Amino acid sequence: MPTLLQKILRVGIATEQLDLAETDVVQVVRQVEAKTRRLLGRSLAIREVDAGSCNGCELEITALTNPLYDSERFGIHFVASPRHADLLLVTGPVTRHMEVALRKTYEATPDPKLVVAVGDCAKTCGVFKGSYAIAGSVDRIVPVDVFVAGCPPEPTDLLRGILTALDRWPKS
Amino acid sequence: MMQTLFLLTICAYSLGALGAILGGRGQLGRSLVGALAAIGATAGLLLGLTVIFTGQSFTAFVPALLPVGGGLALRLDPLGAFFLSVIGVVAIPASLYGIAYNEIYESERGSLRLLGAMFNLFLLAMSLVTLADNVFTFLLMWEGMSLTSYFLVITESDEAETIRAGNWYIAVTHVGVAFLVAAFLMLTGNASGAFSDLRVHASNLSPLARDLVFLLTLLGFGSKAGIIPLHVWLPRAHPAAPSYVSALMSGVMIKLGIYGLLRVALDFLGGGPAWWGVLVLVVGSVSAVLGVLYALMEHDLKRLLAYHSVENIGIILMGIGAGLLFHSYGSMSLAVLGLVGGLYHTLNHASFKGLLFLGAGSVLHATGTRNMEEMGGLMKRMPWTALFFLIGAAAISALPPLNGFVSEWLVFQALLKGLNIPGIEAAIAMPLAVGMLALTSGLAAACFVKAFGITFLAMPRSHEAESARESPLLMRIGMGMLAAICVVLGPGAIAVIPLLSRILVGLGGLAEVPVSLTEGVSLQVPTSSSQIALPTLALALLLAIGSIPVILKLLRVNFRLRRSESWGCGLTELTPRMEYTATAFAEPLRRVFAELYRPSKELTIDTHPESKYFVQSIAYRSEITPWFDRMLYTPLLHLIGYIANKIRRLQSGLVHLYLLYLALALMGLIFASRWIER
Amino acid sequence: MTNMMSYGLEIGQMLLALALAPGLVGLVRWLKARLQNRLGAPPWQPYLELRKWLAKDVVMSTNASWIFQATPYIVFGSTVTVTLLVPLIATPIAFDAVGDLLVVVYLLLLGTFFLALAGLDAGTAFGGMGASREMTIAAIAEPTIALSISGLAIGSGSTNLGQILTTTLTDPAAAISPSHFLAFAALFIVVLAETGRLPIDNPATHLELTMIHEAMILEYSGRYLALIEWASWTKFLLFLSLLANLFVPWGMATLVTLPTLALATAAWIGKLILLASAIALLETRVAKLRLFRVPELLSLSFVLALLAVTSSLVLK
Ligand code: SF4
């Protein structure tokens, strides 16, 4: 116990500041209603849906919750059920196996809700394009609000993407 | 007035029995038989209430019909009147319910005439047990009650299971009667069999004889009440009987065991040493905990309820045991507290267990099965049954402000107060009993989440459940009456409990301590300051629950609701086979108490002949044999079988040999009587 | 006048409990974040969550029945009733004679009972699993609670909270008796189990298979979720207040005047912050127990409670 506490004290706060200047990796597709913005201001629950990614994107998404990026400081946290979620974070090209699941997840999420598609695959199907197993990009299956580009996108980009979806941080 | 009510009870039941034999098959006849039973029960209830309220015993005039053993003597004192009222409380709804329920027997599954007649006679015999005023009447009616209920148990005699259940029942009951006869013979001695003489004679008995009488009555009445390990007949017989009969047997008949115990231990013997109380307390705790533990493992809805009867008898006995213990220490007001707790739980258990059995019967009526794993989704198909069953489940789980909570609270208070009693018995027994009672109520709640949740919620697990329909009106009325009683007896406790403490006045010297348990609207426990005010509590709870939607409306929160599929993690389709089952629900507890259950496991995996990685079928079987079956009854039955085999040699079939036996027996008797006289 | 005052106090402490509960949970979360070297969400984050839930739509399973809809109200209502019964800042309170400790325990069991039913209602396996586990733990925690209550009741001869508090207040020596410490330890473990904290349940878990409380409410959304979560936060606050006030009642107001009440509120919040810090520290330190190791922990607490009772009987 003492050693653990010592270590905690030695490290101090590890969280990095977020630079919100760069937003070119983020592409807003759908104008989110003002209501959504007002509601989800500082409390956002995310349900992550892996619709067939190579898990590269997942690695970066997991990094969001670590002490360095600490998405929780913005009130952004991951939940276990789409019923609790406000935002779906979808990765990968949607495979035929995951098509129904993705649609059902969208269906299960209470309104108002947002969808952020993460990674190049989500937009263009990336290297998987043309495969027999692919049903199409995410926006073919569910309405997408924001695309975050990158293969995989960095955690900071992800955070920017999510915050852009909420559209509450001023773009300078 | 009381004489009229008494005659009405007797006549209605007798007419009902007679009518059933003459014309109990048709729709009209059936209704009439049920109605007569309900009238008899109502009259009985009124008679009981009159005696309780006036505090005046009622002596019935009975012509000397049977001149044997002092003839029939009937007298109703407040204690008997309480139990007579309990009979009425369950019998009225059960009779009405039975009228509609009996239609499943129209197709010759059971004899409707016999059923109707036995039902009325059963009620009559039970009522007369509470009225009996001498040993002969008591034992006669007791036996009548056992026999008629035996016939009721084997109504569905086309099933082998039912016949076996009946055999268990009749065997255990008669072992019990043997103990009772012995106890009453010792109590009677040379006196007449009148109960008033027994009281006098009991005080002249030696301490050893008194102990023996107490033990014999505990065994005899305990076998009827279903204490562990004498309960074996209960989970077999109660599910086999028609559901409204199960309601009566579980709700009322087993309570007469409690009546007998109180009558003998407290009234005749006038209380005893501390270990009597401790023994009853221990028997009660063990029955309560083991009863609920085995109930948890049951997936047959009615058997589950039957095991809960064992549990609740345990709780009642804990109250009574605490009462007897305090009585032996001379703290009369505490004794009253324990006994009142036990008595109130008797009444409450009668109402909610009656209700639950009627509910289970309604489910059985609609789905044709008692197996919970084949139910589900009945909430939407049988909304009324579901609501009533839920009330019963909440009451038996001791959730405030329903009645089950009040009586458990009283028993808790008695046990807690017992901690302050000097004496090593109390110091050891009481804390453990408190723990056992708490464990019991926690497990009961878990069990009824299972029983209600698996049966009524989510999706139907079988075609029968899918196509279930709500039960006929009369059945719903029967259940509704008991549900209302469960609700009323919660906050209404403040009115009932003073009456209960009045019932006890005069038993075993409890006369000098008239305890009032009320003060304003709160229920106050004697000799201390523990109190609860249930009406206020119920009101606060209702207000709190009711005002939330209003406040939310005022706050203009979002009230939109969209219906969608269950969230199954993106499954293509959620089928009933994926639902949580009753077995799965109870699995954690089965593992926690694995030492006790010792489940047997059998796993067979069939793999493809080519490769062991391709599984073709998996069969898993796991069974629990209760330990008393395993360790007690199986060896016992073997022993009896063995002895019987030996004795069979005596049965040669030769008449002159039998004559020789007779002569030998006669000579033996003569010598024995000579020897005793000397 | 005094009547008005005491009822005002009741309403006041109810509102105070409801208002502070999200903050208390936020505080634990914030402390835990700091102990994990994170910036973390501010302590008032739960309020924002509540506001959001209340504004969102509800999605309800087609399988579910009215039990699913009634449960949030019953859970919240029973918790609100408990806030009326537990003396938080002053003693004795007007509702003292309405319900004792047993009523408190059984009212909370009422909420758990319905929550477990609601878990089964949607027909999903996770809901059933949560219900089954929650009821298992609730059942085996029950004996410890009852015994701790009896341990506390021996001194005052009553299970009414006001009586117990008054006895401890007038006889401070009783508070440092061994039985008191044992009962506190026993009750502390049970509180962790009942409120779904580590090492019994992980309130922050995302893995359905390890969930207990969360698994039952996976189907809830919108205002229903708000009510259930708010109720469970309030339950957490109530249990901590019970721990704080039953064993260290000093600082509670015995007279109803404004200065004493203000002081008592401050003392109460101080005690809560202390306990919350202890829990945050504990949760940073320990790992979640396997489900089938939980009974061992709870039986340990049962033995502690039994020792508490017997030692108080012996030492009396
Ligand atoms: S975008 Fe890149 S990292 Fe993400 S799923 Fe596609 S290939 Fe993998």
Short mmCIF file of N, CA, C and O in Angstrom, two decimals, chain B residues 327-419:
data_model
loop_
_atom_site.label_atom_id
_atom_site.label_comp_id
_atom_site.label_asym_id
_atom_site.label_seq_id
_atom_site.Cartn_x
_atom_site.Cartn_y
_atom_site.Cartn_z
N HIS B 327 -41.38 -17.49 28.40
CA HIS B 327 -42.36 -17.96 29.37
C HIS B 327 -41.66 -18.70 30.50
O HIS B 327 -41.97 -18.52 31.68
N SER B 328 -40.66 -19.52 30.11
CA SER B 328 -39.97 -20.28 31.15
C SER B 328 -39.14 -19.37 32.05
O SER B 328 -38.86 -19.71 33.18
N TYR B 329 -38.74 -18.21 31.52
CA TYR B 329 -38.01 -17.26 32.35
C TYR B 329 -38.94 -16.35 33.11
O TYR B 329 -38.50 -15.47 33.85
N GLY B 330 -40.24 -16.49 32.87
CA GLY B 330 -41.20 -15.69 33.59
C GLY B 330 -41.39 -14.29 33.04
O GLY B 330 -42.07 -13.48 33.64
N SER B 331 -40.76 -13.98 31.90
CA SER B 331 -41.02 -12.64 31.34
C SER B 331 -42.22 -12.74 30.41
O SER B 331 -42.09 -13.05 29.23
N MET B 332 -43.39 -12.51 31.01
CA MET B 332 -44.63 -12.81 30.33
C MET B 332 -44.88 -11.88 29.14
O MET B 332 -45.39 -12.32 28.11
N SER B 333 -44.53 -10.62 29.27
CA SER B 333 -44.86 -9.73 28.16
C SER B 333 -44.02 -10.08 26.94
O SER B 333 -44.49 -10.02 25.80
N LEU B 334 -42.77 -10.51 27.16
CA LEU B 334 -41.96 -10.94 26.03
C LEU B 334 -42.51 -12.23 25.46
O LEU B 334 -42.50 -12.43 24.24
N ALA B 335 -42.98 -13.10 26.33
CA ALA B 335 -43.56 -14.35 25.85
C ALA B 335 -44.73 -14.05 24.92
O ALA B 335 -44.87 -14.65 23.85
N VAL B 336 -45.55 -13.09 25.35
CA VAL B 336 -46.68 -12.72 24.50
C VAL B 336 -46.18 -12.19 23.16
O VAL B 336 -46.72 -12.53 22.11
N LEU B 337 -45.10 -11.41 23.20
CA LEU B 337 -44.55 -10.87 21.95
C LEU B 337 -44.18 -11.98 20.98
O LEU B 337 -44.57 -11.97 19.80
N GLY B 338 -43.42 -12.97 21.47
CA GLY B 338 -43.01 -14.06 20.60
C GLY B 338 -44.21 -14.83 20.07
O GLY B 338 -44.31 -15.12 18.88
N LEU B 339 -45.14 -15.13 20.97
CA LEU B 339 -46.31 -15.92 20.56
C LEU B 339 -47.18 -15.14 19.58
O LEU B 339 -47.69 -15.70 18.61
N VAL B 340 -47.34 -13.85 19.85
CA VAL B 340 -48.13 -13.04 18.93
C VAL B 340 -47.48 -13.02 17.55
O VAL B 340 -48.14 -13.14 16.52
N GLY B 341 -46.14 -12.89 17.55
CA GLY B 341 -45.43 -12.94 16.27
C GLY B 341 -45.73 -14.24 15.55
O GLY B 341 -46.05 -14.25 14.36
N GLY B 342 -45.65 -15.35 16.28
CA GLY B 342 -45.93 -16.65 15.67
C GLY B 342 -47.35 -16.74 15.16
O GLY B 342 -47.61 -17.19 14.05
N LEU B 343 -48.30 -16.28 15.98
CA LEU B 343 -49.71 -16.37 15.58
C LEU B 343 -50.00 -15.47 14.39
O LEU B 343 -50.72 -15.85 13.47
N TYR B 344 -49.42 -14.28 14.40
CA TYR B 344 -49.69 -13.38 13.29
C TYR B 344 -49.09 -13.94 12.01
O TYR B 344 -49.68 -13.84 10.93
N HIS B 345 -47.94 -14.55 12.15
CA HIS B 345 -47.36 -15.15 10.96
C HIS B 345 -48.23 -16.32 10.48
O HIS B 345 -48.32 -16.58 9.29
N THR B 346 -48.87 -17.00 11.42
CA THR B 346 -49.78 -18.07 11.04
C THR B 346 -50.89 -17.52 10.14
O THR B 346 -51.17 -18.07 9.07
N LEU B 347 -51.50 -16.45 10.59
CA LEU B 347 -52.57 -15.84 9.80
C LEU B 347 -52.04 -15.34 8.46
O LEU B 347 -52.63 -15.57 7.40
N ASN B 348 -50.90 -14.66 8.52
CA ASN B 348 -50.35 -14.10 7.29
C ASN B 348 -49.94 -15.18 6.31
O ASN B 348 -50.20 -15.08 5.11
N HIS B 349 -49.32 -16.20 6.83
CA HIS B 349 -48.89 -17.27 5.93
C HIS B 349 -50.11 -17.92 5.30
O HIS B 349 -50.10 -18.26 4.12
N ALA B 350 -51.16 -18.08 6.10
CA ALA B 350 -52.38 -18.66 5.53
C ALA B 350 -52.85 -17.81 4.35
O ALA B 350 -53.19 -18.34 3.29
N SER B 351 -52.82 -16.49 4.50
CA SER B 351 -53.35 -15.66 3.42
C SER B 351 -52.41 -15.65 2.22
O SER B 351 -52.84 -15.87 1.09
N PHE B 352 -51.10 -15.44 2.42
CA PHE B 352 -50.29 -15.35 1.20
C PHE B 352 -49.97 -16.70 0.60
O PHE B 352 -49.85 -16.81 -0.62
N LYS B 353 -49.85 -17.72 1.43
CA LYS B 353 -49.58 -19.02 0.81
C LYS B 353 -50.83 -19.53 0.12
O LYS B 353 -50.75 -20.14 -0.96
N GLY B 354 -52.00 -19.28 0.72
CA GLY B 354 -53.23 -19.61 0.02
C GLY B 354 -53.28 -18.91 -1.33
O GLY B 354 -53.53 -19.53 -2.37
N LEU B 355 -52.98 -17.63 -1.31
CA LEU B 355 -52.98 -16.84 -2.54
C LEU B 355 -52.00 -17.41 -3.57
O LEU B 355 -52.32 -17.57 -4.75
N LEU B 356 -50.80 -17.72 -3.12
CA LEU B 356 -49.79 -18.21 -4.06
C LEU B 356 -50.19 -19.55 -4.65
O LEU B 356 -49.99 -19.80 -5.85
N PHE B 357 -50.77 -20.41 -3.83
CA PHE B 357 -51.20 -21.70 -4.38
C PHE B 357 -52.34 -21.51 -5.38
O PHE B 357 -52.39 -22.18 -6.41
N LEU B 358 -53.24 -20.60 -5.05
CA LEU B 358 -54.31 -20.33 -6.02
C LEU B 358 -53.72 -19.77 -7.30
O LEU B 358 -54.15 -20.13 -8.41
N GLY B 359 -52.73 -18.90 -7.16
CA GLY B 359 -52.07 -18.34 -8.35
C GLY B 359 -51.39 -19.43 -9.16
O GLY B 359 -51.51 -19.49 -10.38
N ALA B 360 -50.67 -20.31 -8.45
CA ALA B 360 -49.99 -21.40 -9.15
C ALA B 360 -51.02 -22.29 -9.84
O ALA B 360 -50.80 -22.76 -10.96
N GLY B 361 -52.16 -22.48 -9.16
CA GLY B 361 -53.22 -23.28 -9.77
C GLY B 361 -53.76 -22.62 -11.02
O GLY B 361 -54.05 -23.29 -12.02
N SER B 362 -53.87 -21.31 -10.97
CA SER B 362 -54.35 -20.58 -12.13
C SER B 362 -53.40 -20.75 -13.31
O SER B 362 -53.81 -20.94 -14.46
N VAL B 363 -52.09 -20.72 -13.00
CA VAL B 363 -51.08 -20.93 -14.05
C VAL B 363 -51.18 -22.36 -14.58
O VAL B 363 -51.15 -22.60 -15.79
N LEU B 364 -51.32 -23.29 -13.66
CA LEU B 364 -51.44 -24.70 -14.04
C LEU B 364 -52.67 -24.91 -14.91
O LEU B 364 -52.66 -25.64 -15.92
N HIS B 365 -53.75 -24.26 -14.51
CA HIS B 365 -55.01 -24.33 -15.23
C HIS B 365 -54.82 -23.83 -16.67
O HIS B 365 -55.36 -24.38 -17.62
N ALA B 366 -54.02 -22.77 -16.81
CA ALA B 366 -53.87 -22.16 -18.13
C ALA B 366 -52.83 -22.86 -18.99
O ALA B 366 -52.97 -22.91 -20.21
N THR B 367 -51.78 -23.37 -18.37
CA THR B 367 -50.70 -23.93 -19.18
C THR B 367 -50.62 -25.44 -19.11
O THR B 367 -49.97 -26.07 -19.94
N GLY B 368 -51.24 -26.02 -18.09
CA GLY B 368 -51.19 -27.47 -17.97
C GLY B 368 -49.87 -28.00 -17.46
O GLY B 368 -49.62 -29.20 -17.50
N THR B 369 -49.02 -27.12 -16.99
CA THR B 369 -47.74 -27.61 -16.47
C THR B 369 -47.40 -26.91 -15.17
O THR B 369 -47.84 -25.80 -14.93
N ARG B 370 -46.60 -27.60 -14.35
CA ARG B 370 -46.11 -26.98 -13.12
C ARG B 370 -44.65 -26.65 -13.24
O ARG B 370 -44.04 -26.11 -12.32
N ASN B 371 -44.06 -27.01 -14.37
CA ASN B 371 -42.63 -26.80 -14.56
C ASN B 371 -42.34 -25.36 -14.98
O ASN B 371 -42.74 -24.92 -16.05
N MET B 372 -41.63 -24.64 -14.10
CA MET B 372 -41.38 -23.23 -14.39
C MET B 372 -40.58 -23.03 -15.66
O MET B 372 -40.68 -22.00 -16.31
N GLU B 373 -39.73 -24.01 -16.01
CA GLU B 373 -38.89 -23.84 -17.20
C GLU B 373 -39.71 -23.78 -18.48
O GLU B 373 -39.20 -23.46 -19.53
N GLU B 374 -40.99 -24.16 -18.38
CA GLU B 374 -41.82 -24.10 -19.58
C GLU B 374 -42.76 -22.90 -19.55
O GLU B 374 -43.65 -22.80 -20.38
N MET B 375 -42.58 -22.04 -18.58
CA MET B 375 -43.48 -20.89 -18.49
C MET B 375 -42.79 -19.63 -19.01
O MET B 375 -41.83 -19.70 -19.75
N GLY B 376 -43.23 -18.51 -18.55
CA GLY B 376 -42.65 -17.23 -19.00
C GLY B 376 -43.67 -16.45 -19.79
O GLY B 376 -44.58 -17.02 -20.42
N GLY B 377 -43.55 -15.14 -19.70
CA GLY B 377 -44.42 -14.28 -20.49
C GLY B 377 -45.88 -14.30 -20.10
O GLY B 377 -46.72 -13.77 -20.83
N LEU B 378 -46.20 -14.88 -18.93
CA LEU B 378 -47.63 -14.98 -18.57
C LEU B 378 -48.18 -13.64 -18.09
O LEU B 378 -49.38 -13.46 -18.01
N MET B 379 -47.28 -12.73 -17.77
CA MET B 379 -47.70 -11.41 -17.30
C MET B 379 -48.68 -10.77 -18.28
O MET B 379 -49.66 -10.14 -17.87
N LYS B 380 -48.39 -10.90 -19.55
CA LYS B 380 -49.24 -10.23 -20.54
C LYS B 380 -50.45 -11.07 -20.85
O LYS B 380 -51.49 -10.55 -21.25
N ARG B 381 -50.34 -12.37 -20.68
CA ARG B 381 -51.46 -13.24 -21.02
C ARG B 381 -52.42 -13.39 -19.86
O ARG B 381 -53.61 -13.59 -20.06
N MET B 382 -51.91 -13.34 -18.63
CA MET B 382 -52.77 -13.48 -17.45
C MET B 382 -52.47 -12.33 -16.49
O MET B 382 -51.91 -12.53 -15.42
N PRO B 383 -52.86 -11.11 -16.86
CA PRO B 383 -52.45 -9.96 -16.04
C PRO B 383 -52.94 -10.02 -14.60
O PRO B 383 -52.21 -9.63 -13.68
N TRP B 384 -54.16 -10.52 -14.41
CA TRP B 384 -54.71 -10.53 -13.04
C TRP B 384 -53.99 -11.54 -12.17
O TRP B 384 -53.57 -11.23 -11.06
N THR B 385 -53.86 -12.74 -12.70
CA THR B 385 -53.14 -13.76 -11.94
C THR B 385 -51.75 -13.25 -11.59
O THR B 385 -51.28 -13.43 -10.46
N ALA B 386 -51.11 -12.61 -12.57
CA ALA B 386 -49.75 -12.12 -12.34
C ALA B 386 -49.74 -11.10 -11.22
O ALA B 386 -48.89 -11.16 -10.32
N LEU B 387 -50.68 -10.18 -11.26
CA LEU B 387 -50.71 -9.14 -10.22
C LEU B 387 -50.90 -9.77 -8.84
O LEU B 387 -50.18 -9.45 -7.89
N PHE B 388 -51.86 -10.70 -8.75
CA PHE B 388 -52.12 -11.32 -7.45
C PHE B 388 -50.93 -12.12 -6.98
O PHE B 388 -50.54 -12.08 -5.81
N PHE B 389 -50.33 -12.85 -7.91
CA PHE B 389 -49.16 -13.64 -7.53
C PHE B 389 -48.03 -12.73 -7.05
O PHE B 389 -47.33 -13.05 -6.10
N LEU B 390 -47.91 -11.60 -7.71
CA LEU B 390 -46.85 -10.66 -7.31
C LEU B 390 -47.08 -10.16 -5.90
O LEU B 390 -46.14 -10.07 -5.10
N ILE B 391 -48.34 -9.87 -5.58
CA ILE B 391 -48.64 -9.41 -4.22
C ILE B 391 -48.27 -10.50 -3.22
O ILE B 391 -47.63 -10.25 -2.20
N GLY B 392 -48.66 -11.73 -3.55
CA GLY B 392 -48.32 -12.85 -2.67
C GLY B 392 -46.82 -13.01 -2.52
O GLY B 392 -46.30 -13.21 -1.43
N ALA B 393 -46.12 -12.89 -3.65
CA ALA B 393 -44.66 -13.07 -3.62
C ALA B 393 -44.01 -11.98 -2.78
O ALA B 393 -43.09 -12.25 -2.00
N ALA B 394 -44.50 -10.75 -2.93
CA ALA B 394 -43.92 -9.66 -2.14
C ALA B 394 -44.23 -9.87 -0.66
O ALA B 394 -43.39 -9.60 0.21
N ALA B 395 -45.43 -10.37 -0.37
CA ALA B 395 -45.80 -10.56 1.03
C ALA B 395 -44.95 -11.65 1.66
O ALA B 395 -44.45 -11.49 2.78
N ILE B 396 -44.75 -12.75 0.95
CA ILE B 396 -44.00 -13.86 1.55
C ILE B 396 -42.52 -13.50 1.65
O ILE B 396 -41.80 -14.01 2.50
N SER B 397 -42.06 -12.57 0.80
CA SER B 397 -40.67 -12.14 0.90
C SER B 397 -40.49 -11.09 1.98
O SER B 397 -39.42 -10.49 2.07
N ALA B 398 -41.53 -10.84 2.74
CA ALA B 398 -41.48 -9.89 3.86
C ALA B 398 -41.12 -8.49 3.40
O ALA B 398 -40.32 -7.81 4.02
N LEU B 399 -41.70 -8.07 2.29
CA LEU B 399 -41.43 -6.70 1.85
C LEU B 399 -42.45 -5.77 2.47
O LEU B 399 -43.64 -6.05 2.46
N PRO B 400 -42.00 -4.67 3.08
CA PRO B 400 -42.95 -3.73 3.64
C PRO B 400 -43.70 -3.03 2.52
O PRO B 400 -43.14 -2.88 1.44
N PRO B 401 -44.90 -2.59 2.74
CA PRO B 401 -45.66 -2.64 3.99
C PRO B 401 -46.63 -3.81 4.03
O PRO B 401 -47.67 -3.70 4.67
N LEU B 402 -46.35 -4.90 3.36
CA LEU B 402 -47.30 -6.02 3.34
C LEU B 402 -47.23 -6.82 4.63
O LEU B 402 -46.36 -6.62 5.46
N ASN B 403 -48.17 -7.78 4.74
CA ASN B 403 -48.36 -8.44 6.04
C ASN B 403 -47.17 -9.30 6.47
O ASN B 403 -46.83 -9.38 7.63
N GLY B 404 -46.52 -9.96 5.49
CA GLY B 404 -45.40 -10.83 5.85
C GLY B 404 -44.32 -10.08 6.60
O GLY B 404 -43.69 -10.61 7.52
N PHE B 405 -44.12 -8.84 6.22
CA PHE B 405 -43.10 -8.05 6.89
C PHE B 405 -43.44 -7.84 8.36
O PHE B 405 -42.57 -7.96 9.24
N VAL B 406 -44.71 -7.55 8.64
CA VAL B 406 -45.08 -7.23 10.02
C VAL B 406 -44.80 -8.40 10.95
O VAL B 406 -44.20 -8.24 12.02
N SER B 407 -45.22 -9.60 10.51
CA SER B 407 -45.03 -10.72 11.43
C SER B 407 -43.56 -11.06 11.57
O SER B 407 -43.10 -11.42 12.65
N GLU B 408 -42.80 -10.93 10.46
CA GLU B 408 -41.37 -11.22 10.60
C GLU B 408 -40.71 -10.17 11.50
O GLU B 408 -39.80 -10.49 12.26
N TRP B 409 -41.20 -8.96 11.40
CA TRP B 409 -40.67 -7.91 12.27
C TRP B 409 -40.92 -8.26 13.73
O TRP B 409 -40.05 -8.11 14.58
N LEU B 410 -42.14 -8.75 14.01
CA LEU B 410 -42.47 -9.11 15.39
C LEU B 410 -41.56 -10.23 15.88
O LEU B 410 -41.04 -10.19 17.01
N VAL B 411 -41.37 -11.25 15.03
CA VAL B 411 -40.51 -12.36 15.45
C VAL B 411 -39.08 -11.86 15.66
O VAL B 411 -38.42 -12.22 16.64
N PHE B 412 -38.63 -10.99 14.75
CA PHE B 412 -37.30 -10.38 14.91
C PHE B 412 -37.20 -9.67 16.25
O PHE B 412 -36.22 -9.83 16.99
N GLN B 413 -38.22 -8.88 16.55
CA GLN B 413 -38.19 -8.12 17.80
C GLN B 413 -38.12 -9.07 18.98
O GLN B 413 -37.36 -8.84 19.93
N ALA B 414 -38.90 -10.16 18.91
CA ALA B 414 -38.88 -11.11 20.02
C ALA B 414 -37.48 -11.67 20.19
O ALA B 414 -36.95 -11.75 21.31
N LEU B 415 -36.86 -12.05 19.06
CA LEU B 415 -35.52 -12.63 19.15
C LEU B 415 -34.51 -11.60 19.65
O LEU B 415 -33.64 -11.91 20.47
N LEU B 416 -34.64 -10.36 19.16
CA LEU B 416 -33.70 -9.33 19.59
C LEU B 416 -33.84 -9.04 21.08
O LEU B 416 -32.85 -8.88 21.79
N LYS B 417 -35.09 -9.01 21.53
CA LYS B 417 -35.30 -8.77 22.95
C LYS B 417 -34.74 -9.92 23.77
O LYS B 417 -34.30 -9.74 24.91
N GLY B 418 -34.73 -11.10 23.16
CA GLY B 418 -34.21 -12.26 23.85
C GLY B 418 -32.74 -12.14 24.17
O GLY B 418 -32.22 -12.81 25.06
N LEU B 419 -32.04 -11.26 23.45
CA LEU B 419 -30.62 -11.10 23.72
C LEU B 419 -30.39 -10.54 25.11
O LEU B 419 -29.33 -10.72 25.69
#
